[in-house]
Amino acid sequence: GDSVTQMEGPVTLSEEAFLTINCTYTATGYPSLFWYVQYPGEGLQLLLKATKADDKGSNKGFEATYRKETTSFHLEKGSVQVSDSAVYFCALRVQQGGSEKLVFGKGTKLTVNP
Amino acid sequence: NAGVMQNPRHLVRRRGQEARLRCSPMKGHSHVYWYRQLPEEGLKFMVYLQKENIIDESGMPKERFSAEFPKEGPSILRIQQVVRGDSAAYFCASSLGQGASYEQYFGPGTRLTVT
């Protein structure tokens, strides 16, 4: 079935370091792909998305490119800030039989130190 | 425009009691989704509802769990005879419709603790 495999955490970086969080997926067809961010004690917020191959989603300095050939959607940021400390979830949208749902990876906890 | 509202934010129940979790979608949204997040895990889909209809409950445990989204009022996720394994964060999301043009917006979650 459809699944998302995400880089295990936790990840600890210093401020201004480069960030990569790997995400690969298994799916039928070409699903839409998402990155969500969850700050402590809060719900999920959509960070960025891509709906077709070679699309690049970007927001707040974060980027991810939909790579069909490698079934990947890695999250990157050139210079992280302390305020980026959160849990990041990669997800794909499954649509079948009149239904729709998101399938999530396990999440990667990022801590950025000053 | 208020976001997705969930209440209560925290709920403590003893084993065997019932838990009722409420979700008010964003204004104008008629599609509601419930997800469960176990400790140190990602979110798992439970159920997808549209007004007065259950569209997909493939992620719901067969026993003790039920969901509804009435014509008026919030969506309710009901867990009967709770057990310790039900302790988790339950998130509701809503959307205007299905498909690539529509995004799911998440509420802050209800954290259920079963003692």
mmCIF file with all atom_site columns, C-alpha atoms in Angstrom, chain A residues 1-4 24-33 50-54 66-72 92-96:
data_model
loop_
_atom_site.group_PDB
_atom_site.id
_atom_site.type_symbol
_atom_site.label_atom_id
_atom_site.label_alt_id
_atom_site.label_comp_id
_atom_site.label_asym_id
_atom_site.label_entity_id
_atom_site.label_seq_id
_atom_site.pdbx_PDB_ins_code
_atom_site.Cartn_x
_atom_site.Cartn_y
_atom_site.Cartn_z
_atom_site.occupancy
_atom_site.B_iso_or_equiv
_atom_site.pdbx_formal_charge
_atom_site.auth_seq_id
_atom_site.auth_comp_id
_atom_site.auth_asym_id
_atom_site.auth_atom_id
_atom_site.pdbx_PDB_model_num
ATOM 1  C CA . GLY A 1 1  ? 0.000  0.000  0.000   1.00 0.00 ? 1  GLY A CA 1
ATOM 2  C CA . ASP A 1 2  ? 0.864  3.651  0.058   1.00 0.00 ? 2  ASP A CA 1
ATOM 3  C CA . SER A 1 3  ? 3.539  4.644  2.540   1.00 0.00 ? 3  SER A CA 1
ATOM 4  C CA . VAL A 1 4  ? 6.027  7.329  3.469   1.00 0.00 ? 4  VAL A CA 1
ATOM 5  C CA . THR A 1 24 ? 10.719 8.769  0.108   1.00 0.00 ? 24 THR A CA 1
ATOM 6  C CA . TYR A 1 25 ? 7.343  7.353  -0.735  1.00 0.00 ? 25 TYR A CA 1
ATOM 7  C CA . THR A 1 26 ? 5.603  4.338  -2.203  1.00 0.00 ? 26 THR A CA 1
ATOM 8  C CA . ALA A 1 27 ? 2.354  4.989  -3.997  1.00 0.00 ? 27 ALA A CA 1
ATOM 9  C CA . THR A 1 28 ? 0.173  4.064  -6.917  1.00 0.00 ? 28 THR A CA 1
ATOM 10 C CA . GLY A 1 29 ? 0.223  6.799  -9.503  1.00 0.00 ? 29 GLY A CA 1
ATOM 11 C CA . TYR A 1 30 ? 1.458  10.288 -8.755  1.00 0.00 ? 30 TYR A CA 1
ATOM 12 C CA . PRO A 1 31 ? 0.126  11.553 -5.465  1.00 0.00 ? 31 PRO A CA 1
ATOM 13 C CA . SER A 1 32 ? 0.375  15.079 -4.141  1.00 0.00 ? 32 SER A CA 1
ATOM 14 C CA . LEU A 1 33 ? 3.176  15.436 -1.583  1.00 0.00 ? 33 LEU A CA 1
ATOM 15 C CA . ALA A 1 50 ? 3.865  19.779 -4.648  1.00 0.00 ? 50 ALA A CA 1
ATOM 16 C CA . THR A 1 51 ? 1.183  18.258 -6.819  1.00 0.00 ? 51 THR A CA 1
ATOM 17 C CA . LYS A 1 52 ? 3.117  16.842 -9.768  1.00 0.00 ? 52 LYS A CA 1
ATOM 18 C CA . ALA A 1 53 ? 6.541  15.616 -10.801 1.00 0.00 ? 53 ALA A CA 1
ATOM 19 C CA . ASP A 1 54 ? 9.320  18.219 -10.847 1.00 0.00 ? 54 ASP A CA 1
ATOM 20 C CA . TYR A 1 66 ? 8.897  16.242 -6.256  1.00 0.00 ? 66 TYR A CA 1
ATOM 21 C CA . ARG A 1 67 ? 11.244 13.655 -7.793  1.00 0.00 ? 67 ARG A CA 1
ATOM 22 C CA . LYS A 1 68 ? 9.295  10.958 -9.592  1.00 0.00 ? 68 LYS A CA 1
ATOM 23 C CA . GLU A 1 69 ? 12.367 8.983  -10.675 1.00 0.00 ? 69 GLU A CA 1
ATOM 24 C CA . THR A 1 70 ? 13.598 8.556  -7.112  1.00 0.00 ? 70 THR A CA 1
ATOM 25 C CA . THR A 1 71 ? 10.134 8.755  -5.470  1.00 0.00 ? 71 THR A CA 1
ATOM 26 C CA . SER A 1 72 ? 11.490 11.370 -3.103  1.00 0.00 ? 72 SER A CA 1
ATOM 27 C CA . LEU A 1 92 ? 1.207  12.034 0.600   1.00 0.00 ? 92 LEU A CA 1
ATOM 28 C CA . ARG A 1 93 ? -2.424 12.264 -0.434  1.00 0.00 ? 93 ARG A CA 1
ATOM 29 C CA . VAL A 1 94 ? -4.196 9.041  -1.329  1.00 0.00 ? 94 VAL A CA 1
ATOM 30 C CA . GLN A 1 95 ? -7.367 9.245  -3.391  1.00 0.00 ? 95 GLN A CA 1
ATOM 31 C CA . GLN A 1 96 ? -9.326 6.107  -4.145  1.00 0.00 ? 96 GLN A CA 1
#
